[in-house]
Short mmCIF file of C-alpha atoms and ligand atoms in Angstrom, two decimals:
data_model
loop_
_atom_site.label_atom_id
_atom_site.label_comp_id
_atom_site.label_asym_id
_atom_site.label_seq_id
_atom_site.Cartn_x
_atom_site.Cartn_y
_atom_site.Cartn_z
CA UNK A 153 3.53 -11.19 -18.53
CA UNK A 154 3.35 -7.49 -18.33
CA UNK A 155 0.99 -6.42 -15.01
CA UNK A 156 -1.54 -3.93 -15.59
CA UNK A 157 -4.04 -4.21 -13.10
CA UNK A 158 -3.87 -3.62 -9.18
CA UNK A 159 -5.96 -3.86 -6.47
CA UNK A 160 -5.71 -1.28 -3.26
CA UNK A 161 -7.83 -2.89 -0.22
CA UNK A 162 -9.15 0.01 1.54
CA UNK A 163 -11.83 -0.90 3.45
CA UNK A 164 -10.85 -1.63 6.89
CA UNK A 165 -12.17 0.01 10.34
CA UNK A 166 -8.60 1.60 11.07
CA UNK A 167 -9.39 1.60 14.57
CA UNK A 168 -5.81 2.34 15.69
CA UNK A 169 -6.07 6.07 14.22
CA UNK A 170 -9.73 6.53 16.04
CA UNK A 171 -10.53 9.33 16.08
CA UNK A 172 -8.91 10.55 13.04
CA UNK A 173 -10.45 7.84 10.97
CA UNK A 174 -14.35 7.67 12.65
CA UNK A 175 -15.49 9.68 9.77
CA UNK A 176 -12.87 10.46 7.20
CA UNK A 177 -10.90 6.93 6.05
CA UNK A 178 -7.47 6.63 6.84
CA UNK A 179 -6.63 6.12 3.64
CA UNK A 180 -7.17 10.05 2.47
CA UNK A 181 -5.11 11.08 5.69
CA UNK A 182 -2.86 13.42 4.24
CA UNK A 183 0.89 13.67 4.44
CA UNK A 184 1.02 17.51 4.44
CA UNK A 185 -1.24 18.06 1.18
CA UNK A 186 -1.99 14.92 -0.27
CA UNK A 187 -3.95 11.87 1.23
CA UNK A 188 -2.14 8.67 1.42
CA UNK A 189 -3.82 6.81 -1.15
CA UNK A 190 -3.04 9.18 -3.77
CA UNK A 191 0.31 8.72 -3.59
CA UNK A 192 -0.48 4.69 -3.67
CA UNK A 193 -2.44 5.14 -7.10
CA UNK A 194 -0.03 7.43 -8.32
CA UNK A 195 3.02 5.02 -7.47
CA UNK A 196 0.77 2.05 -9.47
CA UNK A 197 0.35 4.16 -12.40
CA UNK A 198 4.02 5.26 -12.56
CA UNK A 199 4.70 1.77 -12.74
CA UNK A 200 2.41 0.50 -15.73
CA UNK A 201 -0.55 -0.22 -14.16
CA UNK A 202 -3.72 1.17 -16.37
CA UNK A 203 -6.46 -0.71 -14.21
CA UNK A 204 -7.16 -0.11 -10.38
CA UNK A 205 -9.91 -2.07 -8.36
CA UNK A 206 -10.03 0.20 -5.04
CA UNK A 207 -11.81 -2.08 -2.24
CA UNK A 208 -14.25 0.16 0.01
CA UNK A 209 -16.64 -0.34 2.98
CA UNK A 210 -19.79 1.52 3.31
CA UNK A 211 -19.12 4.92 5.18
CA UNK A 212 -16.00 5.29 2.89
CA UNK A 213 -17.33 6.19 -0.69
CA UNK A 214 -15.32 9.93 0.21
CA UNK A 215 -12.13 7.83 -1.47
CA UNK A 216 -13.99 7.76 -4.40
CA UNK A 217 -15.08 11.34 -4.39
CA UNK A 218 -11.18 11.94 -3.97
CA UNK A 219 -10.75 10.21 -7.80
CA UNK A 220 -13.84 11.44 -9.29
CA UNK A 221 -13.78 14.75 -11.92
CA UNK A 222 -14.49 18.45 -9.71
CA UNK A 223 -15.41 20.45 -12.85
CA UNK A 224 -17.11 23.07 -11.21
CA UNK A 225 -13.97 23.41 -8.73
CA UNK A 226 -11.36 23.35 -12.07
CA UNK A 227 -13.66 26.17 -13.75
CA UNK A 228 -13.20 28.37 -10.48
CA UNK A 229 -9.98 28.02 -9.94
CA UNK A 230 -9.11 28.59 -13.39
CA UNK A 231 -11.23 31.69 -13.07
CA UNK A 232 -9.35 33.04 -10.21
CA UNK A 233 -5.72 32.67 -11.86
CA UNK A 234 -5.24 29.48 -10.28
CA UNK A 235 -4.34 27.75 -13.43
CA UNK A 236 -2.05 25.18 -11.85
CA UNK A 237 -4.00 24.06 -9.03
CA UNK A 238 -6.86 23.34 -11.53
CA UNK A 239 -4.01 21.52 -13.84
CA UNK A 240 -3.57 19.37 -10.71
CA UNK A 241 -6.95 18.79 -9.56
CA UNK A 242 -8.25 17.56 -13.04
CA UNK A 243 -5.00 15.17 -13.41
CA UNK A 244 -6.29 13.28 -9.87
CA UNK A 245 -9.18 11.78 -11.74
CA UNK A 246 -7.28 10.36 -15.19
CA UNK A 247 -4.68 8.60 -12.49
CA UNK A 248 -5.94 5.26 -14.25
CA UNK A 249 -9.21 3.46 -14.89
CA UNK A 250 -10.48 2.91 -10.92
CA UNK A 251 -13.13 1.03 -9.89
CA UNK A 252 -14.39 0.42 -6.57
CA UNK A 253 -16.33 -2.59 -4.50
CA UNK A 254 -17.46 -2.92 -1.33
CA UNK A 255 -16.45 -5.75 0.94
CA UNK A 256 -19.34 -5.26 3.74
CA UNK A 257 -17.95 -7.80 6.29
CA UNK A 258 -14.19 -6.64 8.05
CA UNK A 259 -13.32 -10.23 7.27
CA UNK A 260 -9.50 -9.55 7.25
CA UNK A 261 -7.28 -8.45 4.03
CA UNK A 262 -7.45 -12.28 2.78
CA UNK A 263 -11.09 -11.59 2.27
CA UNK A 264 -10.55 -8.21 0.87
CA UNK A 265 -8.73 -9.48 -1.84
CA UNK A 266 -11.01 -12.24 -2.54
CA UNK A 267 -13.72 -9.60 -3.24
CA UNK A 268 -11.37 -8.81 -6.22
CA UNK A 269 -11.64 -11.73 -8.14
CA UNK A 270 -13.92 -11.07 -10.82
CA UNK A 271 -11.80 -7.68 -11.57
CA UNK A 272 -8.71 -9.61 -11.86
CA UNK A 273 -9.95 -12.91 -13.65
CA UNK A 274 -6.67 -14.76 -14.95
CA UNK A 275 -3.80 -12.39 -14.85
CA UNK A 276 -1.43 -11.55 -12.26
CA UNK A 277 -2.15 -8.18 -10.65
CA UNK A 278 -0.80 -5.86 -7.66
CA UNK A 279 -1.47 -5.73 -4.26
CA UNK A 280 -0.76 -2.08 -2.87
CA UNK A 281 -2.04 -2.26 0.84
CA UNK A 282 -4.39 1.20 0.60
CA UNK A 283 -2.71 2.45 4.25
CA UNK A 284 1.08 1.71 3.43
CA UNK A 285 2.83 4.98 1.21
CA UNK A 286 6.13 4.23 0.09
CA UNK A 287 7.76 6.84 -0.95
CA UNK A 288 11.03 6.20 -3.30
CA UNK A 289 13.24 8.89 -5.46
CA UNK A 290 14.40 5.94 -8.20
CA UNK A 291 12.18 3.32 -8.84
CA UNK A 292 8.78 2.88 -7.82
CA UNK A 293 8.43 0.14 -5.22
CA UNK A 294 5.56 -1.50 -7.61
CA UNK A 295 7.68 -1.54 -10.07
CA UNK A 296 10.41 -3.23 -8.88
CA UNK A 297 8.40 -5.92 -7.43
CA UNK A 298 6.24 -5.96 -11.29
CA UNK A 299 9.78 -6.27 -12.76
CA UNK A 300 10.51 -9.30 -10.73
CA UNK A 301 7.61 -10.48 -11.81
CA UNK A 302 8.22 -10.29 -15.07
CA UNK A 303 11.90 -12.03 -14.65
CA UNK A 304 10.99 -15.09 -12.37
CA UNK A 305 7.70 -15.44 -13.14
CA UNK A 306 6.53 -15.92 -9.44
CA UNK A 307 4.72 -14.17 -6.85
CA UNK A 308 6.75 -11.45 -5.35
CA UNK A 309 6.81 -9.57 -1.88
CA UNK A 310 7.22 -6.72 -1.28
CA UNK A 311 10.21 -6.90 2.06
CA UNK A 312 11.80 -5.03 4.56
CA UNK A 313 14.35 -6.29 7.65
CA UNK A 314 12.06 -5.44 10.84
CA UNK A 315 13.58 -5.34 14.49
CA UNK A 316 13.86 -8.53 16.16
CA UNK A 317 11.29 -6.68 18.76
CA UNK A 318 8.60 -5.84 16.43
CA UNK A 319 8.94 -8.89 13.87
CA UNK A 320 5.71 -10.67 16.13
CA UNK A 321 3.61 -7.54 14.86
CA UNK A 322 4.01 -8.57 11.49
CA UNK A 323 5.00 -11.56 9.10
CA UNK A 324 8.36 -13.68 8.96
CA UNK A 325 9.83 -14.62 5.85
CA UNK A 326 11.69 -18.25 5.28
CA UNK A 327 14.57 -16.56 2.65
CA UNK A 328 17.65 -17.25 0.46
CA UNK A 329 19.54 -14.37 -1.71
CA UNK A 330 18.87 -14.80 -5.33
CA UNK A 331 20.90 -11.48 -6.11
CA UNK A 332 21.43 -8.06 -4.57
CA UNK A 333 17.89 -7.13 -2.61
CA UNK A 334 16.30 -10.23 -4.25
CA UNK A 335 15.67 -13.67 -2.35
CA UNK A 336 13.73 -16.87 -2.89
CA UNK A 337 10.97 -17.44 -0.30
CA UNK A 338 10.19 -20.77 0.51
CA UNK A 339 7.52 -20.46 3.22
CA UNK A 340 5.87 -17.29 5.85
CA UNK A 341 4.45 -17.41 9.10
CA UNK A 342 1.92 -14.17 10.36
CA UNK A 343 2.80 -12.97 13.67
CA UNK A 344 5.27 -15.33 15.00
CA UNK A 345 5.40 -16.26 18.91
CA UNK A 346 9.18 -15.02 20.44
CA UNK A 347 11.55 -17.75 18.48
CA UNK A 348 9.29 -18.58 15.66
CA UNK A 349 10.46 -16.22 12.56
CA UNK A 350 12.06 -17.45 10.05
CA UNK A 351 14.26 -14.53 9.45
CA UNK A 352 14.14 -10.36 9.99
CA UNK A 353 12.03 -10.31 7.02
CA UNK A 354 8.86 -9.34 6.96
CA UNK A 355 6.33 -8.23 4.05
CA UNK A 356 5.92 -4.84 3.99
CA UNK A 357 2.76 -2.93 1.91
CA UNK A 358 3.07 -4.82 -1.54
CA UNK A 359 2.91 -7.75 -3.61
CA UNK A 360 2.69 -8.74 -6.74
CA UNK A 361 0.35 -12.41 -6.77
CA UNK A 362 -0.98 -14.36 -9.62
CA UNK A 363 -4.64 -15.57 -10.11
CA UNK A 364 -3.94 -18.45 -8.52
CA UNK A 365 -3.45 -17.26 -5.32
CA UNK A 366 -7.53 -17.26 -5.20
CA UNK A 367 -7.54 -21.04 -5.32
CA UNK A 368 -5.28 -20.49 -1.82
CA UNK A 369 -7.48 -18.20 -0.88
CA UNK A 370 -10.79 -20.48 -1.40
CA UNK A 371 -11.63 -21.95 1.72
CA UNK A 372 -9.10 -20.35 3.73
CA UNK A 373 -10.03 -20.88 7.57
CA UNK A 374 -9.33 -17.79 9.70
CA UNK A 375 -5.97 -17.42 10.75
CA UNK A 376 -4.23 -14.79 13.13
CA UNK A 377 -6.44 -12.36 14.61
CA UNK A 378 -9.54 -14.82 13.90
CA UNK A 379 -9.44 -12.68 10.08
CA UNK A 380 -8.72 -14.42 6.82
CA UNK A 381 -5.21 -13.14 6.27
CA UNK A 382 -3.47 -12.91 3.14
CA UNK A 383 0.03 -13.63 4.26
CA UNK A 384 -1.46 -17.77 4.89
CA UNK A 385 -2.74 -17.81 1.34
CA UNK A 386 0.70 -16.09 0.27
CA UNK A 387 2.37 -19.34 2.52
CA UNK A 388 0.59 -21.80 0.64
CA UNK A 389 1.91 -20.72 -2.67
CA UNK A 390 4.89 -20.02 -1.15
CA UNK A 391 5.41 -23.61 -0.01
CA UNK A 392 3.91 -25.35 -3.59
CA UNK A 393 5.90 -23.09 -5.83
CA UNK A 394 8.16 -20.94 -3.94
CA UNK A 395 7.87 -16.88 -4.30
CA UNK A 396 10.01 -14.12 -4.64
CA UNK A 397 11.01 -10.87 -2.41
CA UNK A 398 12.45 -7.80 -3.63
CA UNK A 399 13.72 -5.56 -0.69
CA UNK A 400 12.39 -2.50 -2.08
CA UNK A 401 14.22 1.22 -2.08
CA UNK A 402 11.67 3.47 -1.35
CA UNK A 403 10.97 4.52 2.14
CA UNK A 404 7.12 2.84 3.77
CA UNK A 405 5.29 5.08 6.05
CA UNK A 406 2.82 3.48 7.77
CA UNK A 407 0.01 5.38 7.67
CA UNK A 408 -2.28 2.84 9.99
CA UNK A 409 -0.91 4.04 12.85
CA UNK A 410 -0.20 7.29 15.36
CA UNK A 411 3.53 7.49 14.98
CA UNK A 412 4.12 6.56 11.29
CA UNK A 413 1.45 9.42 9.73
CA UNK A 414 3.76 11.98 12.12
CA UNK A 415 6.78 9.98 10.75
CA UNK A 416 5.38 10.92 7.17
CA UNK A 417 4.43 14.33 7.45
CA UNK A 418 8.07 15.35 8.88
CA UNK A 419 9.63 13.54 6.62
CA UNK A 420 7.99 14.56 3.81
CA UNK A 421 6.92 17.81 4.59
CA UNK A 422 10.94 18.47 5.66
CA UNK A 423 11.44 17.75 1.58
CA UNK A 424 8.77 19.57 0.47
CA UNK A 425 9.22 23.08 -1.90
CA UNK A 426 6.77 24.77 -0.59
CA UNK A 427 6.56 23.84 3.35
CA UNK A 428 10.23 22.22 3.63
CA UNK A 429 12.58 25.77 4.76
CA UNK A 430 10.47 26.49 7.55
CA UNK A 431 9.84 23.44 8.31
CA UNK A 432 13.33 22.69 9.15
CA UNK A 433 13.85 25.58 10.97
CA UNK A 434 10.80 25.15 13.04
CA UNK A 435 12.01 21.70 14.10
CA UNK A 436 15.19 22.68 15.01
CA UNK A 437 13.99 25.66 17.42
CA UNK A 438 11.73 23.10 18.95
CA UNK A 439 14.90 20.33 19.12
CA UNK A 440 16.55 23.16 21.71
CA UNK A 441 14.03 22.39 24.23
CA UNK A 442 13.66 18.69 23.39
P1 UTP B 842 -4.91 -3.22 8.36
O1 UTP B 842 -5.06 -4.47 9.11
O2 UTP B 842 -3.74 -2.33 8.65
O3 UTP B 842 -6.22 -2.31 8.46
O4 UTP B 842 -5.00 -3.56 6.81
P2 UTP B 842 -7.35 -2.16 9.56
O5 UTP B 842 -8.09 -3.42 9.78
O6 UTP B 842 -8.12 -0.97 9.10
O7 UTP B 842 -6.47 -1.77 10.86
P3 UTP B 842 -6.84 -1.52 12.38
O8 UTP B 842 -6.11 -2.61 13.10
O9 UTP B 842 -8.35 -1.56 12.55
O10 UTP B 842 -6.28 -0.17 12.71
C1 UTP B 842 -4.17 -3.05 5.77
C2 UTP B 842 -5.03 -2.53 4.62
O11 UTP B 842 -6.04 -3.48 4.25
C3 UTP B 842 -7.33 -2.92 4.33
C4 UTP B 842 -7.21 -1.70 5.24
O12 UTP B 842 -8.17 -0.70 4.87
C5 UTP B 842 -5.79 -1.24 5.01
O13 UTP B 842 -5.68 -0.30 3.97
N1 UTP B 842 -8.28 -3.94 4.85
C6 UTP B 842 -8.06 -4.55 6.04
C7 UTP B 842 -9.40 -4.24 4.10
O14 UTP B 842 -9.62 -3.69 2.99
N2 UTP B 842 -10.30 -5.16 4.59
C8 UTP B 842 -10.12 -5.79 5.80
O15 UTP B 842 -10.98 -6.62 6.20
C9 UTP B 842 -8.95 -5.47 6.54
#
């Protein structure tokens, strides 16, 4: 079945990027001219998907300015010769249909997603976490994991090989090759104690889940953190009908957190057309004194 709608949860505190996020989300951080979530709903509409639930909390309704229609700024830049910019700024807002909802308790990503479930109803949909960008030059990370979708007819992950060191920050996967960057996963665990992962593999910013992953989700106690995570609703279908990772190409900046928005900016920023020249000059100057 063809996926056309996705879901971006985007209403969490982001208190690792306090300041920075007290009063502008972290979400519309930018990675040198663009915030992060743009790039999110423009990687979900390069890969089919026409329908967008974004999931706010009160405080952040400035994400939604981001995707609304700035007539009055189009008709001034056009007036001023700025015919491109204006091209630009009016092509933001007909991204895809978006709609938003507020989750008004921080109950955990798990929860988030439940707040979706009248928006999705009975079809499978994406998951694009709102502060992971993945940035690819072939294929679209969503679409990849849609494709697989499509082909196995399973929930998919979105996966990455972490390092042994940092796998307790994040999920473990239980895995078996299927084919080249594709595996069978037969069971997760979120935030394992040293000598608890399953493997390297850990889910990384997507995922691609079908409706019934809100009868998982239904009476979910609180897991890691004491927040109703999605990775043990993910497990549960894992275990009853086994999933399906796709080890994506594109390159995940994690935009959550101090290092990985710096991370993003340089790397981008190095590749950029306008910025990218002096950019690489500048850095290696400053590398001399490093
Ligand atoms: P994170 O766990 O990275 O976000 O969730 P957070 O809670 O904002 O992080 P810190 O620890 O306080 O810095 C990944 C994505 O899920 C959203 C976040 O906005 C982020 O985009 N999220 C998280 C929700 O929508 N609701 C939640 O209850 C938690």
């Amino acid at each position: 079945m063809k996926i056309r709608k996705a879901v971006i949860p985007a209403a969490g505190l982001g208190t690792r990027v306090l300041p920075a996020s007290k009063a502008c989300p972290k979400e519309l951080l930018p990675i040198v001219d663009k915030p992060a979530i743009q790039y999110i709903v423009e990687e979900a509409a390069q890969s089919g998907i026409t329908d967008i639930l974004i999931i706010i909390s009160p405080g952040k309704e400035s994400i939604k300015d981001h995707f609304s229609p700035t007539p009055a700024l189009e008709e001034r830049l056009r007036q001023t010769g700025k015919e491109a910019v204006a091209q630009q700024m009016a092509d933001i807002s007909h991204l895809a249909n978006i709609e938003y909802i507020y989750q008004t308790e921080m109950k955990g990503l798990g929860h988030a997603i439940w707040c979706a479930k009248d928006f999705v109803g009975e079809e499978p949909f994406a998951v694009l976490y709102g502060d992971d960008v993945i940035i690819s030059d072939t294929v679209p990370a969503c679409k990849e994991l849609c494709d697989a979708y499509e082909k196995y007819g399973k929930g998919v992950v979105g996966i990455k090989p972490v390092p042994l060191e940092q796998i307790s920050r994040y999920g473990s996967l239980k895995v078996k090759p299927l084919e080249p960057n594709i595996f069978s996963v037969s069971d997760m665990i979120e935030k394992p104690a040293p000598g608890k992962e399953f493997s390297l593999y850990s889910i990384l910013g997507r995922c691609v889940l079908p409706a019934k992953i809100f009868d998982h989700l239904e009476n979910l106690p609180a897991g890691a953190g004491g927040e109703i995570q999605l990775t043990d609703a993910m497990k549960l279908l894992a275990q009853a009908e086994g999933m399906v990772g796709v080890q994506y190409q594109g390159t995940r900046y994690d935009m959550g957190n101090k290092l990985g928005i710096l991370q993003a900016d340089i790397e981008v920023g190095l590749k950029h057309p306008e910025i990218g020249p002096e950019l690489r000059e500048y850095i290696k100057n400053l590398a001399k004194n490093l």
